[in-house]
Structure formats: C-alpha cells, structure tokens
PDB file of C-alpha atoms and ligand atoms in Angstrom:
ATOM      1  CA  MET A   1     -15.825  23.488  13.806  1.00 47.00           C
ATOM      2  CA  MET A   2     -13.296  25.099  11.455  1.00 53.00           C
ATOM      3  CA  VAL A   3     -14.852  26.959   8.503  1.00 50.00           C
ATOM      4  CA  HIS A   4     -12.876  28.152   5.471  1.00 56.00           C
ATOM      5  CA  VAL A   5     -13.072  31.789   4.476  1.00 50.00           C
ATOM      6  CA  ASN A   6     -15.228  30.899   1.472  1.00 58.00           C
ATOM      7  CA  GLY A   7     -17.727  29.209   3.777  1.00 61.00           C
ATOM      8  CA  THR A   8     -16.810  25.630   2.921  1.00 79.00           C
ATOM      9  CA  ARG A   9     -15.721  23.297   5.663  1.00 87.00           C
ATOM     10  CA  PRO A  10     -12.360  21.484   5.222  1.00 93.00           C
ATOM     11  CA  VAL A  11     -12.508  17.749   4.673  1.00 96.00           C
ATOM     12  CA  THR A  12     -12.071  16.409   8.177  1.00 97.00           C
ATOM     13  CA  VAL A  13     -10.041  13.216   8.354  1.00 98.00           C
ATOM     14  CA  GLY A  14     -10.090  10.665  11.161  1.00 98.00           C
ATOM     15  CA  LEU A  15      -6.694   8.992  11.579  1.00 98.00           C
ATOM     16  CA  ILE A  16      -6.393   5.473  12.970  1.00 98.00           C
ATOM     17  CA  GLY A  17      -2.798   4.577  13.806  1.00 98.00           C
ATOM     18  CA  ALA A  18      -0.418   7.357  14.779  1.00 97.00           C
ATOM     19  CA  GLY A  19       2.893   5.572  14.230  1.00 96.00           C
ATOM     20  CA  VAL A  20       5.535   6.417  11.628  1.00 95.00           C
ATOM     21  CA  MET A  21       3.143   6.511   8.655  1.00 96.00           C
ATOM     22  CA  GLY A  22       0.165   7.900  10.561  1.00 98.00           C
ATOM     23  CA  ALA A  23       2.207  10.779  11.970  1.00 97.00           C
ATOM     24  CA  ASP A  24       3.545  11.531   8.490  1.00 97.00           C
ATOM     25  CA  HIS A  25       0.061  11.491   6.954  1.00 97.00           C
ATOM     26  CA  ALA A  26      -1.108  13.817   9.748  1.00 97.00           C
ATOM     27  CA  ARG A  27       1.789  16.184   9.056  1.00 96.00           C
ATOM     28  CA  LEU A  28       1.001  16.278   5.333  1.00 96.00           C
ATOM     29  CA  LEU A  29      -2.758  16.630   5.819  1.00 96.00           C
ATOM     30  CA  SER A  30      -2.236  19.481   8.271  1.00 95.00           C
ATOM     31  CA  GLY A  31       0.515  21.319   6.453  1.00 93.00           C
ATOM     32  CA  SER A  32       0.424  20.458   2.763  1.00 94.00           C
ATOM     33  CA  VAL A  33      -3.075  19.440   1.692  1.00 94.00           C
ATOM     34  CA  ALA A  34      -5.296  22.443   1.086  1.00 92.00           C
ATOM     35  CA  GLY A  35      -8.865  21.978   2.291  1.00 94.00           C
ATOM     36  CA  ALA A  36      -8.103  19.114   4.635  1.00 96.00           C
ATOM     37  CA  ARG A  37      -7.534  18.787   8.351  1.00 96.00           C
ATOM     38  CA  VAL A  38      -7.039  15.997  10.846  1.00 97.00           C
ATOM     39  CA  GLY A  39     -10.142  15.993  13.048  1.00 97.00           C
ATOM     40  CA  GLY A  40      -9.554  12.977  15.248  1.00 97.00           C
ATOM     41  CA  VAL A  41      -6.775  10.550  16.088  1.00 98.00           C
ATOM     42  CA  CYS A  42      -6.967   7.088  17.534  1.00 98.00           C
ATOM     43  CA  ASP A  43      -4.111   4.766  18.491  1.00 98.00           C
ATOM     44  CA  VAL A  44      -3.977   1.915  20.987  1.00 97.00           C
ATOM     45  CA  ASP A  45      -0.745   3.550  22.117  1.00 96.00           C
ATOM     46  CA  GLU A  46      -2.156   6.717  23.686  1.00 93.00           C
ATOM     47  CA  ALA A  47       1.253   8.401  23.833  1.00 95.00           C
ATOM     48  CA  ARG A  48       1.513   8.193  20.037  1.00 95.00           C
ATOM     49  CA  ALA A  49      -2.004   9.551  19.621  1.00 95.00           C
ATOM     50  CA  ARG A  50      -1.189  12.439  21.984  1.00 95.00           C
ATOM     51  CA  TRP A  51       1.909  13.309  19.955  1.00 94.00           C
ATOM     52  CA  VAL A  52      -0.141  13.677  16.757  1.00 95.00           C
ATOM     53  CA  VAL A  53      -2.890  15.510  18.635  1.00 96.00           C
ATOM     54  CA  ALA A  54      -0.313  18.028  19.886  1.00 95.00           C
ATOM     55  CA  ALA A  55       1.036  18.514  16.360  1.00 94.00           C
ATOM     56  CA  THR A  56      -2.352  18.912  14.633  1.00 94.00           C
ATOM     57  CA  GLY A  57      -4.848  20.157  17.204  1.00 94.00           C
ATOM     58  CA  ALA A  58      -7.077  17.147  16.458  1.00 96.00           C
ATOM     59  CA  ARG A  59      -9.173  15.379  19.100  1.00 96.00           C
ATOM     60  CA  ALA A  60      -7.931  12.103  20.583  1.00 96.00           C
ATOM     61  CA  LEU A  61     -10.478   9.304  20.593  1.00 96.00           C
ATOM     62  CA  SER A  62      -9.958   5.912  22.227  1.00 95.00           C
ATOM     63  CA  ASP A  63     -12.438   3.914  20.123  1.00 97.00           C
ATOM     64  CA  PRO A  64     -11.628   3.638  16.382  1.00 98.00           C
ATOM     65  CA  PHE A  65     -15.219   2.692  15.523  1.00 98.00           C
ATOM     66  CA  ARG A  66     -16.569   5.796  17.289  1.00 98.00           C
ATOM     67  CA  LEU A  67     -14.019   7.845  15.368  1.00 98.00           C
ATOM     68  CA  ILE A  68     -15.254   6.366  12.081  1.00 98.00           C
ATOM     69  CA  ALA A  69     -18.910   6.968  13.017  1.00 98.00           C
ATOM     70  CA  ASP A  70     -18.290  10.491  14.377  1.00 97.00           C
ATOM     71  CA  GLU A  71     -20.438  12.963  12.441  1.00 96.00           C
ATOM     72  CA  ASP A  72     -17.577  15.485  12.335  1.00 96.00           C
ATOM     73  CA  ILE A  73     -15.375  12.971  10.466  1.00 98.00           C
ATOM     74  CA  ASP A  74     -15.764  13.053   6.656  1.00 98.00           C
ATOM     75  CA  ALA A  75     -13.060  10.571   5.654  1.00 98.00           C
ATOM     76  CA  VAL A  76     -10.906   7.936   7.330  1.00 98.00           C
ATOM     77  CA  LEU A  77      -7.185   7.205   7.065  1.00 98.00           C
ATOM     78  CA  VAL A  78      -6.107   3.765   8.289  1.00 98.00           C
ATOM     79  CA  ALA A  79      -2.405   3.605   9.197  1.00 98.00           C
ATOM     80  CA  SER A  80      -2.539   1.062  11.994  1.00 98.00           C
ATOM     81  CA  SER A  81      -0.872  -2.362  11.882  1.00 95.00           C
ATOM     82  CA  ASP A  82      -1.630  -4.562   8.854  1.00 95.00           C
ATOM     83  CA  ALA A  83      -3.884  -7.081  10.634  1.00 95.00           C
ATOM     84  CA  THR A  84      -6.220  -4.315  11.851  1.00 98.00           C
ATOM     85  CA  HIS A  85      -6.922  -2.713   8.454  1.00 98.00           C
ATOM     86  CA  GLU A  86      -9.844  -4.877   7.380  1.00 98.00           C
ATOM     87  CA  GLU A  87     -12.193  -4.164  10.273  1.00 98.00           C
ATOM     88  CA  TYR A  88     -11.632  -0.417  10.063  1.00 98.00           C
ATOM     89  CA  VAL A  89     -12.020  -0.271   6.277  1.00 98.00           C
ATOM     90  CA  LEU A  90     -15.230  -2.333   6.505  1.00 98.00           C
ATOM     91  CA  ALA A  91     -16.534   0.049   9.193  1.00 98.00           C
ATOM     92  CA  ALA A  92     -15.725   3.064   7.008  1.00 98.00           C
ATOM     93  CA  ILE A  93     -17.583   1.499   4.066  1.00 98.00           C
ATOM     94  CA  ALA A  94     -20.544   0.729   6.336  1.00 98.00           C
ATOM     95  CA  ALA A  95     -20.519   4.397   7.393  1.00 98.00           C
ATOM     96  CA  GLY A  96     -20.347   5.475   3.727  1.00 98.00           C
ATOM     97  CA  LYS A  97     -17.069   7.356   4.286  1.00 98.00           C
ATOM     98  CA  PRO A  98     -14.082   7.474   1.898  1.00 98.00           C
ATOM     99  CA  VAL A  99     -11.094   5.670   3.357  1.00 98.00           C
ATOM    100  CA  LEU A 100      -7.400   5.711   2.487  1.00 98.00           C
ATOM    101  CA  CYS A 101      -5.959   2.463   3.775  1.00 98.00           C
ATOM    102  CA  GLU A 102      -2.220   2.046   4.045  1.00 98.00           C
ATOM    103  CA  LYS A 103      -1.006  -1.043   2.252  1.00 96.00           C
ATOM    104  CA  PRO A 104      -1.786  -3.863   2.551  1.00 96.00           C
ATOM    105  CA  LEU A 105      -5.560  -3.608   2.283  1.00 97.00           C
ATOM    106  CA  ALA A 106      -5.512  -6.802   4.357  1.00 97.00           C
ATOM    107  CA  PRO A 107      -2.821  -9.448   4.842  1.00 93.00           C
ATOM    108  CA  SER A 108      -4.986 -12.201   3.296  1.00 94.00           C
ATOM    109  CA  VAL A 109      -6.760 -12.634  -0.032  1.00 93.00           C
ATOM    110  CA  GLU A 110      -9.986 -13.446   1.832  1.00 97.00           C
ATOM    111  CA  GLY A 111      -9.764 -10.208   3.826  1.00 98.00           C
ATOM    112  CA  CYS A 112      -9.169  -8.149   0.675  1.00 97.00           C
ATOM    113  CA  GLN A 113     -12.082  -9.898  -1.044  1.00 98.00           C
ATOM    114  CA  ARG A 114     -14.438  -9.095   1.865  1.00 98.00           C
ATOM    115  CA  ILE A 115     -13.535  -5.425   1.453  1.00 98.00           C
ATOM    116  CA  VAL A 116     -14.024  -5.518  -2.328  1.00 98.00           C
ATOM    117  CA  ASP A 117     -17.399  -7.247  -1.805  1.00 98.00           C
ATOM    118  CA  ALA A 118     -18.489  -4.674   0.796  1.00 98.00           C
ATOM    119  CA  GLU A 119     -17.507  -1.764  -1.457  1.00 98.00           C
ATOM    120  CA  THR A 120     -19.243  -3.385  -4.435  1.00 98.00           C
ATOM    121  CA  ALA A 121     -22.400  -3.857  -2.337  1.00 98.00           C
ATOM    122  CA  TYR A 122     -22.156  -0.209  -1.235  1.00 98.00           C
ATOM    123  CA  GLY A 123     -22.256   0.734  -4.895  1.00 97.00           C
ATOM    124  CA  SER A 124     -19.482   3.274  -5.394  1.00 96.00           C
ATOM    125  CA  ARG A 125     -15.778   3.729  -4.830  1.00 97.00           C
ATOM    126  CA  LEU A 126     -14.802   4.576  -1.268  1.00 98.00           C
ATOM    127  CA  VAL A 127     -11.494   2.757  -0.767  1.00 98.00           C
ATOM    128  CA  THR A 128      -8.008   3.808  -1.856  1.00 97.00           C
ATOM    129  CA  VAL A 129      -4.918   1.778  -0.963  1.00 97.00           C
ATOM    130  CA  GLY A 130      -1.666   3.556  -0.151  1.00 97.00           C
ATOM    131  CA  PHE A 131       0.262   2.263  -3.167  1.00 96.00           C
ATOM    132  CA  MET A 132       2.007   5.590  -3.519  1.00 94.00           C
ATOM    133  CA  ARG A 133       4.621   4.396  -6.014  1.00 93.00           C
ATOM    134  CA  ARG A 134       2.085   4.938  -8.792  1.00 95.00           C
ATOM    135  CA  TYR A 135       2.436   8.678  -8.058  1.00 94.00           C
ATOM    136  CA  ASP A 136       6.221   8.728  -7.597  1.00 95.00           C
ATOM    137  CA  PRO A 137       8.002  10.788 -10.310  1.00 96.00           C
ATOM    138  CA  GLY A 138      10.652   8.104 -10.896  1.00 94.00           C
ATOM    139  CA  TYR A 139       8.052   5.373 -11.306  1.00 94.00           C
ATOM    140  CA  LEU A 140       5.945   7.589 -13.565  1.00 96.00           C
ATOM    141  CA  GLU A 141       9.018   8.145 -15.763  1.00 95.00           C
ATOM    142  CA  LEU A 142       9.599   4.390 -15.913  1.00 91.00           C
ATOM    143  CA  LYS A 143       5.922   3.822 -16.758  1.00 94.00           C
ATOM    144  CA  ARG A 144       6.113   6.386 -19.578  1.00 95.00           C
ATOM    145  CA  ALA A 145       9.277   4.737 -20.956  1.00 93.00           C
ATOM    146  CA  LEU A 146       7.560   1.333 -20.949  1.00 90.00           C
ATOM    147  CA  ASP A 147       4.295   2.613 -22.438  1.00 92.00           C
ATOM    148  CA  ASP A 148       6.174   4.495 -25.170  1.00 93.00           C
ATOM    149  CA  ALA A 149       8.365   1.431 -25.866  1.00 88.00           C
ATOM    150  CA  VAL A 150      11.465   3.596 -25.495  1.00 90.00           C
ATOM    151  CA  VAL A 151      13.605   0.477 -25.055  1.00 79.00           C
ATOM    152  CA  GLY A 152      11.345  -2.202 -26.537  1.00 80.00           C
ATOM    153  CA  ALA A 153       8.867  -4.590 -24.959  1.00 80.00           C
ATOM    154  CA  PRO A 154       9.801  -5.791 -21.478  1.00 81.00           C
ATOM    155  CA  LEU A 155      10.571  -9.489 -21.051  1.00 78.00           C
ATOM    156  CA  VAL A 156      11.782  -9.596 -17.489  1.00 78.00           C
ATOM    157  CA  LEU A 157      11.096  -7.135 -14.714  1.00 82.00           C
ATOM    158  CA  HIS A 158      13.419  -7.613 -11.785  1.00 81.00           C
ATOM    159  CA  CYS A 159      12.352  -5.726  -8.682  1.00 83.00           C
ATOM    160  CA  VAL A 160      14.616  -5.468  -5.660  1.00 80.00           C
ATOM    161  CA  HIS A 161      13.224  -4.112  -2.413  1.00 80.00           C
ATOM    162  CA  ARG A 162      15.590  -3.862   0.528  1.00 75.00           C
ATOM    163  CA  ASN A 163      14.272  -3.098   3.984  1.00 73.00           C
ATOM    164  CA  PRO A 164      16.552  -2.010   6.802  1.00 68.00           C
ATOM    165  CA  ALA A 165      15.089  -4.710   9.051  1.00 66.00           C
ATOM    166  CA  ASN A 166      12.140  -7.011   9.498  1.00 64.00           C
ATOM    167  CA  THR A 167       9.348  -5.489  11.575  1.00 69.00           C
ATOM    168  CA  PRO A 168       9.552  -7.104  15.025  1.00 71.00           C
ATOM    169  CA  GLY A 169       6.845  -9.706  15.550  1.00 73.00           C
ATOM    170  CA  GLN A 170       5.926  -9.982  11.865  1.00 75.00           C
ATOM    171  CA  PRO A 171       5.814 -13.502  10.392  1.00 75.00           C
ATOM    172  CA  SER A 172       8.018 -14.370   7.405  1.00 74.00           C
ATOM    173  CA  ALA A 173       4.959 -14.087   5.152  1.00 79.00           C
ATOM    174  CA  ALA A 174       4.914 -10.358   5.922  1.00 82.00           C
ATOM    175  CA  VAL A 175       7.898 -10.003   3.572  1.00 80.00           C
ATOM    176  CA  ILE A 176       5.278 -10.615   0.871  1.00 83.00           C
ATOM    177  CA  THR A 177       2.065  -9.248   2.431  1.00 88.00           C
ATOM    178  CA  ASN A 178       3.747  -6.140   3.851  1.00 88.00           C
ATOM    179  CA  SER A 179       6.720  -5.403   1.559  1.00 86.00           C
ATOM    180  CA  ALA A 180       6.461  -7.217  -1.779  1.00 85.00           C
ATOM    181  CA  VAL A 181       2.852  -6.021  -2.197  1.00 90.00           C
ATOM    182  CA  HIS A 182       4.424  -2.822  -3.550  1.00 91.00           C
ATOM    183  CA  GLU A 183       6.206  -4.761  -6.293  1.00 87.00           C
ATOM    184  CA  LEU A 184       3.178  -6.960  -7.002  1.00 87.00           C
ATOM    185  CA  ASP A 185       1.180  -3.768  -7.471  1.00 92.00           C
ATOM    186  CA  VAL A 186       3.693  -1.928  -9.649  1.00 90.00           C
ATOM    187  CA  SER A 187       4.392  -5.048 -11.752  1.00 88.00           C
ATOM    188  CA  ARG A 188       0.730  -5.128 -12.802  1.00 89.00           C
ATOM    189  CA  TRP A 189       0.692  -1.358 -13.288  1.00 92.00           C
ATOM    190  CA  LEU A 190       3.992  -1.059 -15.183  1.00 90.00           C
ATOM    191  CA  LEU A 191       3.360  -4.057 -17.434  1.00 86.00           C
ATOM    192  CA  GLY A 192      -0.348  -3.332 -17.880  1.00 86.00           C
ATOM    193  CA  ASP A 193      -1.430  -6.873 -17.201  1.00 83.00           C
ATOM    194  CA  GLU A 194      -2.325  -9.334 -14.501  1.00 83.00           C
ATOM    195  CA  ILE A 195      -0.058 -11.716 -12.663  1.00 83.00           C
ATOM    196  CA  VAL A 196      -1.265 -15.175 -13.648  1.00 79.00           C
ATOM    197  CA  GLU A 197       1.075 -17.315 -11.616  1.00 77.00           C
ATOM    198  CA  ALA A 198       3.194 -16.855  -8.521  1.00 79.00           C
ATOM    199  CA  THR A 199       5.932 -18.969  -7.030  1.00 78.00           C
ATOM    200  CA  VAL A 200       7.498 -18.339  -3.648  1.00 79.00           C
ATOM    201  CA  HIS A 201      11.045 -19.430  -2.921  1.00 75.00           C
ATOM    202  CA  THR A 202      12.371 -19.634   0.607  1.00 72.00           C
ATOM    203  CA  PRO A 203      16.134 -19.546   0.381  1.00 67.00           C
ATOM    204  CA  ARG A 204      18.472 -19.866   3.324  1.00 66.00           C
ATOM    205  CA  PRO A 205      17.934 -16.864   5.619  1.00 64.00           C
ATOM    206  CA  ALA A 206      20.433 -14.056   5.334  1.00 60.00           C
ATOM    207  CA  ALA A 207      22.467 -13.367   8.437  1.00 64.00           C
ATOM    208  CA  ALA A 208      20.613 -10.083   8.906  1.00 60.00           C
ATOM    209  CA  ALA A 209      17.289 -11.943   8.924  1.00 56.00           C
ATOM    210  CA  ALA A 210      18.075 -14.728  11.343  1.00 61.00           C
ATOM    211  CA  GLY A 211      14.994 -16.696  12.294  1.00 61.00           C
ATOM    212  CA  THR A 212      12.932 -15.767   9.237  1.00 59.00           C
ATOM    213  CA  ALA A 213      12.385 -17.713   6.049  1.00 59.00           C
ATOM    214  CA  ASP A 214      12.822 -14.581   3.913  1.00 61.00           C
ATOM    215  CA  PRO A 215      10.476 -15.686   1.094  1.00 62.00           C
ATOM    216  CA  GLN A 216      11.029 -14.419  -2.464  1.00 65.00           C
ATOM    217  CA  PRO A 217       8.073 -14.278  -4.867  1.00 66.00           C
ATOM    218  CA  LEU A 218       8.295 -14.795  -8.621  1.00 66.00           C
ATOM    219  CA  GLY A 219       5.309 -13.797 -10.747  1.00 64.00           C
ATOM    220  CA  ARG A 220       4.345 -14.650 -14.320  1.00 65.00           C
ATOM    221  CA  VAL A 221       2.470 -11.858 -16.057  1.00 65.00           C
ATOM    222  CA  ALA A 222       0.074 -12.731 -18.850  1.00 61.00           C
ATOM    223  CA  ASP A 223       0.177 -11.296 -22.329  1.00 56.00           C
ATOM    224  CA  ARG A 224      -3.412 -10.552 -23.320  1.00 54.00           C
ATOM    225  CA  SER A 225      -2.645 -10.101 -26.994  1.00 51.00           C
ATOM    226  CA  PRO A 226      -4.663 -12.592 -29.097  1.00 46.00           C
ATOM    227  CA  VAL A 227      -3.367 -16.146 -28.980  1.00 43.00           C
ATOM    228  CA  ASP A 228      -4.611 -19.383 -30.485  1.00 44.00           C
ATOM    229  CA  VAL A 229      -7.298 -20.680 -28.105  1.00 42.00           C
ATOM    230  CA  HIS A 230      -5.444 -23.970 -27.836  1.00 45.00           C
ATOM    231  CA  GLN A 231      -2.302 -22.282 -26.598  1.00 43.00           C
ATOM    232  CA  GLU A 232      -1.391 -21.342 -23.081  1.00 48.00           C
ATOM    233  CA  PRO A 233      -1.464 -17.562 -22.531  1.00 45.00           C
ATOM    234  CA  ARG A 234       1.907 -16.168 -23.529  1.00 47.00           C
ATOM    235  CA  VAL A 235       4.133 -14.725 -20.886  1.00 48.00           C
ATOM    236  CA  ALA A 236       4.595 -10.985 -21.283  1.00 51.00           C
ATOM    237  CA  ALA A 237       7.113 -10.747 -18.496  1.00 55.00           C
ATOM    238  CA  VAL A 238       8.325 -12.393 -15.376  1.00 57.00           C
ATOM    239  CA  ALA A 239       8.502 -10.214 -12.296  1.00 58.00           C
ATOM    240  CA  ALA A 240      11.087 -11.525  -9.892  1.00 58.00           C
ATOM    241  CA  VAL A 241      10.739  -9.689  -6.610  1.00 59.00           C
ATOM    242  CA  THR A 242      13.567  -9.853  -4.154  1.00 58.00           C
ATOM    243  CA  VAL A 243      12.794  -8.438  -0.751  1.00 58.00           C
ATOM    244  CA  SER A 244      15.348  -8.623   1.970  1.00 57.00           C
ATOM    245  CA  PRO A 245      16.573  -6.783   5.006  1.00 53.00           C
ATOM    246  CA  SER A 246      19.739  -4.891   4.293  1.00 48.00           C
ATOM    247  CA  SER A 247      22.336  -3.465   6.558  1.00 41.00           C
ATOM    248  CA  CYS A 248      23.349  -0.937   3.907  1.00 38.00           C
ATOM    249  CA  THR A 249      20.245   1.266   4.028  1.00 40.00           C
ATOM    250  CA  PRO A 250      19.484   3.719   6.806  1.00 41.00           C
ATOM    251  CA  SER A 251      16.621   3.017   9.175  1.00 43.00           C
ATOM    252  CA  HIS A 252      13.107   3.471   7.761  1.00 44.00           C
ATOM    253  CA  VAL A 253      14.313   3.731   4.173  1.00 48.00           C
ATOM    254  CA  CYS A 254      13.158   1.182   1.607  1.00 51.00           C
ATOM    255  CA  ASP A 255      15.489   0.821  -1.324  1.00 54.00           C
ATOM    256  CA  PRO A 256      13.384  -0.319  -4.282  1.00 58.00           C
ATOM    257  CA  ARG A 257      15.187  -1.047  -7.579  1.00 56.00           C
ATOM    258  CA  PHE A 258      13.922  -2.131 -10.975  1.00 56.00           C
ATOM    259  CA  ARG A 259      15.697  -3.648 -13.918  1.00 59.00           C
ATOM    260  CA  TRP A 260      14.028  -4.915 -17.028  1.00 55.00           C
ATOM    261  CA  SER A 261      15.239  -6.913 -19.967  1.00 54.00           C
ATOM    262  CA  ASP A 262      13.804  -6.124 -23.357  1.00 51.00           C
ATOM    263  CA  HIS A 263      14.145  -7.229 -26.932  1.00 47.00           C
TER     264      HIS A 263
HETATM  265  N1  LIG B 301       2.919   3.015   1.765  1.00 64.32           N
HETATM  266  C1  LIG B 301       4.095   2.689   2.274  1.00 64.32           C
HETATM  267  O1  LIG B 301       5.119   2.719   1.610  1.00 64.32           O
HETATM  268  C2  LIG B 301       4.187   2.253   3.705  1.00 64.32           C
HETATM  269  C3  LIG B 301       5.408   2.358   4.372  1.00 64.32           C
HETATM  270  C4  LIG B 301       5.471   1.931   5.687  1.00 64.32           C
HETATM  271  C5  LIG B 301       4.348   1.409   6.299  1.00 64.32           C
HETATM  272  N2  LIG B 301       3.181   1.306   5.617  1.00 64.32           N
HETATM  273  C6  LIG B 301       1.987   0.725   6.235  1.00 64.32           C
HETATM  274  O2  LIG B 301       1.471   1.660   7.176  1.00 64.32           O
HETATM  275  C7  LIG B 301       0.943   0.971   8.303  1.00 64.32           C
HETATM  276  C8  LIG B 301       1.616   1.535   9.545  1.00 64.32           C
HETATM  277  O3  LIG B 301       3.001   1.329   9.450  1.00 64.32           O
HETATM  278  P1  LIG B 301       4.010   2.140  10.390  1.00 64.32           P
HETATM  279  O4  LIG B 301       5.362   1.955   9.795  1.00 64.32           O
HETATM  280  O5  LIG B 301       3.500   3.504  10.655  1.00 64.32           O
HETATM  281  O6  LIG B 301       3.925   1.254  11.722  1.00 64.32           O
HETATM  282  P2  LIG B 301       4.006   1.762  13.227  1.00 64.32           P
HETATM  283  O7  LIG B 301       4.191   0.531  14.048  1.00 64.32           O
HETATM  284  O8  LIG B 301       4.984   2.871  13.367  1.00 64.32           O
HETATM  285  O9  LIG B 301       2.557   2.366  13.494  1.00 64.32           O
HETATM  286  C9  LIG B 301       1.415   1.575  13.629  1.00 64.32           C
HETATM  287  C10 LIG B 301       0.555   2.239  14.705  1.00 64.32           C
HETATM  288  O10 LIG B 301      -0.705   1.554  14.753  1.00 64.32           O
HETATM  289  C11 LIG B 301      -1.074   1.457  16.124  1.00 64.32           C
HETATM  290  N3  LIG B 301      -2.041   0.376  16.237  1.00 64.32           N
HETATM  291  C12 LIG B 301      -1.817  -0.962  16.240  1.00 64.32           C
HETATM  292  N4  LIG B 301      -2.982  -1.626  16.349  1.00 64.32           N
HETATM  293  C13 LIG B 301      -3.953  -0.686  16.409  1.00 64.32           C
HETATM  294  C14 LIG B 301      -5.360  -0.760  16.511  1.00 64.32           C
HETATM  295  N5  LIG B 301      -6.011  -1.926  16.606  1.00 64.32           N
HETATM  296  N6  LIG B 301      -6.071   0.407  16.529  1.00 64.32           N
HETATM  297  C15 LIG B 301      -5.432   1.603  16.453  1.00 64.32           C
HETATM  298  N7  LIG B 301      -4.092   1.727  16.369  1.00 64.32           N
HETATM  299  C16 LIG B 301      -3.367   0.597  16.342  1.00 64.32           C
HETATM  300  C17 LIG B 301       0.247   1.199  16.847  1.00 64.32           C
HETATM  301  O11 LIG B 301       0.146   1.510  18.235  1.00 64.32           O
HETATM  302  C18 LIG B 301       1.183   2.131  16.099  1.00 64.32           C
HETATM  303  O12 LIG B 301       1.236   3.419  16.683  1.00 64.32           O
HETATM  304  C19 LIG B 301       1.232  -0.519   8.086  1.00 64.32           C
HETATM  305  O13 LIG B 301       0.065  -1.148   7.610  1.00 64.32           O
HETATM  306  C20 LIG B 301       2.301  -0.535   7.015  1.00 64.32           C
HETATM  307  O14 LIG B 301       2.226  -1.664   6.168  1.00 64.32           O
HETATM  308  C21 LIG B 301       3.076   1.746   4.335  1.00 64.32           C
END
C-alpha cells in the first residue's frame, strides 16, 4: 500500500477499460492528479490492460466486478465500451464507491434511469459522467457570455460535431448516444433549461459514412419564464446538432463548433 508523507493514503482508482480514454485517464491520474493513483486495471483485451499496468504500476485484474469490490479500490473509473457502462456503474453504486463513468452513462434511457434509481436508493451522489466540456475553458467562456447576455438572448444554438470516422461496429444510433450526447448535455447547460422535444432526421448518408443512416437530432428547449397556463411553453432556443464523420479532421479529434443566433 502506498502512503503519502502526511500519513494519508492516496485515493486508489480502479480503471475498467484501458483503451484510448482509459489510458489517458490513467496517465492523468498517475501524473497530474495529486492524491490519486491507479490501483487496478481491467480490460477484456489483456494486452491493453498490460500496457496501462506497465505505465502506472497498477495491478491487472481480469474480473471487473472483483476490481470494483476490491477493498484496496476507493473509486471506480469506467472507460470501457458504451454498452458495458451500466453494469459496472450499478456495481460501483452497490459497493458504495464513487464512480466516474465516461459518456454515455448508458446507451438507452432505461439504462440511465436504472442508474439514477440505484443512486437515489443509495441516498447520496456517487456517479459523475464524463461530460468534460462543462470544464473546458472555451465552453466556460461561451457559458459566461450567454449568462451575462453579452450578445442578447439566444434563439438558435447550432452545434456541429465532426468525428474523423464512425466507430467500427457501432449502430447508426451511436451517432446520437455516443457523440451527440455531448451537445445534448451542453445545450441544456448553456441555455439553462431542459430539452422538451427532439426530432431525429436521417438524411442521405455522406460518402464518408457509407452504410450508416447518419442521424441528426434537433431539440426544442423550453423557456421556463412565466407563460399563460393556456399557452404552450415558449421555445427559448432550438439546438440543431449536426454530427458527422469528416475527412478533414485528424484521427481521434472531435471538432465541435457552436453558433448561436440572438436578438
Ligand atoms: N468524454 C469524451 O469526450 C470521450 C471521448 C471518447 C470516448 N469516450 C467514451 O469513453 C469510452 C471508451 O472509449 P475509447 O475511445 O477509449 O474506446 P476504446 O475502444 O479505445 O477503449 C474501450 C476499451 O474497453 C475495453 N472493453 C470493452 N468491453 C469491456 C468490458 N466488458 N470490460 C472491460 N473492458 C472492456 C476494450 O477492450 C477497449 O480496450 C466510451 O464509452 C466512449 O464513449 C468519451
């Protein structure tokens, strides 16, 4: 066991999923987060787990549930594939351990709701979702400009999110559940209100996305300012989210853009 000079033990994190994001989290936890260390790593691809183990000195474990239950593990970081998140987050809640889950929390509303219900039944906050844009300096500047009405009230928020490629094996819906979740999250956060309606368009696939339906979501965000009870809620803004593969961005770089119209 590693003990800090002041006698306190570092927060020991168990990492599930040692791919691109998992390896990056491990690097940051080991090298940039004071008072934290990676204590155990689990990946169905043992070679990936070994790579992170070599870089961090953590233990490799083959069973994610044993990693979560391990008494040396204080907190859990889930960076495995989207469809696996729910069972690991539920196990972390059952073990009473804080868990950072990479987005999406789960690829379905029902899965997300089961997690919310489990956390509610547990009785206190344990789960954080990796919506890191809320901490990004550029997004924070945009949020400040909107909150301070620097350019007036937003009417339309147009978000563009270009991915270098679709993840192999992902269904078309993953364009929303895996990519556009970022924009759905920041739309609510930037505009300070809930999405009340969503429409999904499936235009002709782009050449770079052959074989996928490339869906595009459009959200209507409510205005909660007082309205006559007989009226429909007013629309504060429409968030049109365009997510598409792009050949003009380097590999593993998302290219999110925002544009808003104001009055
Ligand atoms: N916050 C962000 O901006 C952001 C960016 C990229 C990816 N992500 C999310 O991070 C997660 C990982 O993405 P990635 O790009 O690192 O993918 P990746 O394919 O590089 O890594 C996923 C890893 O999970 C492992 N894995 C799959 N099923 C597993 C299971 N049942 N148990 C343990 N390990 C398992 C795979 O072997 C792989 O090593 C995804 O959920 C993705 O949506 C978030």
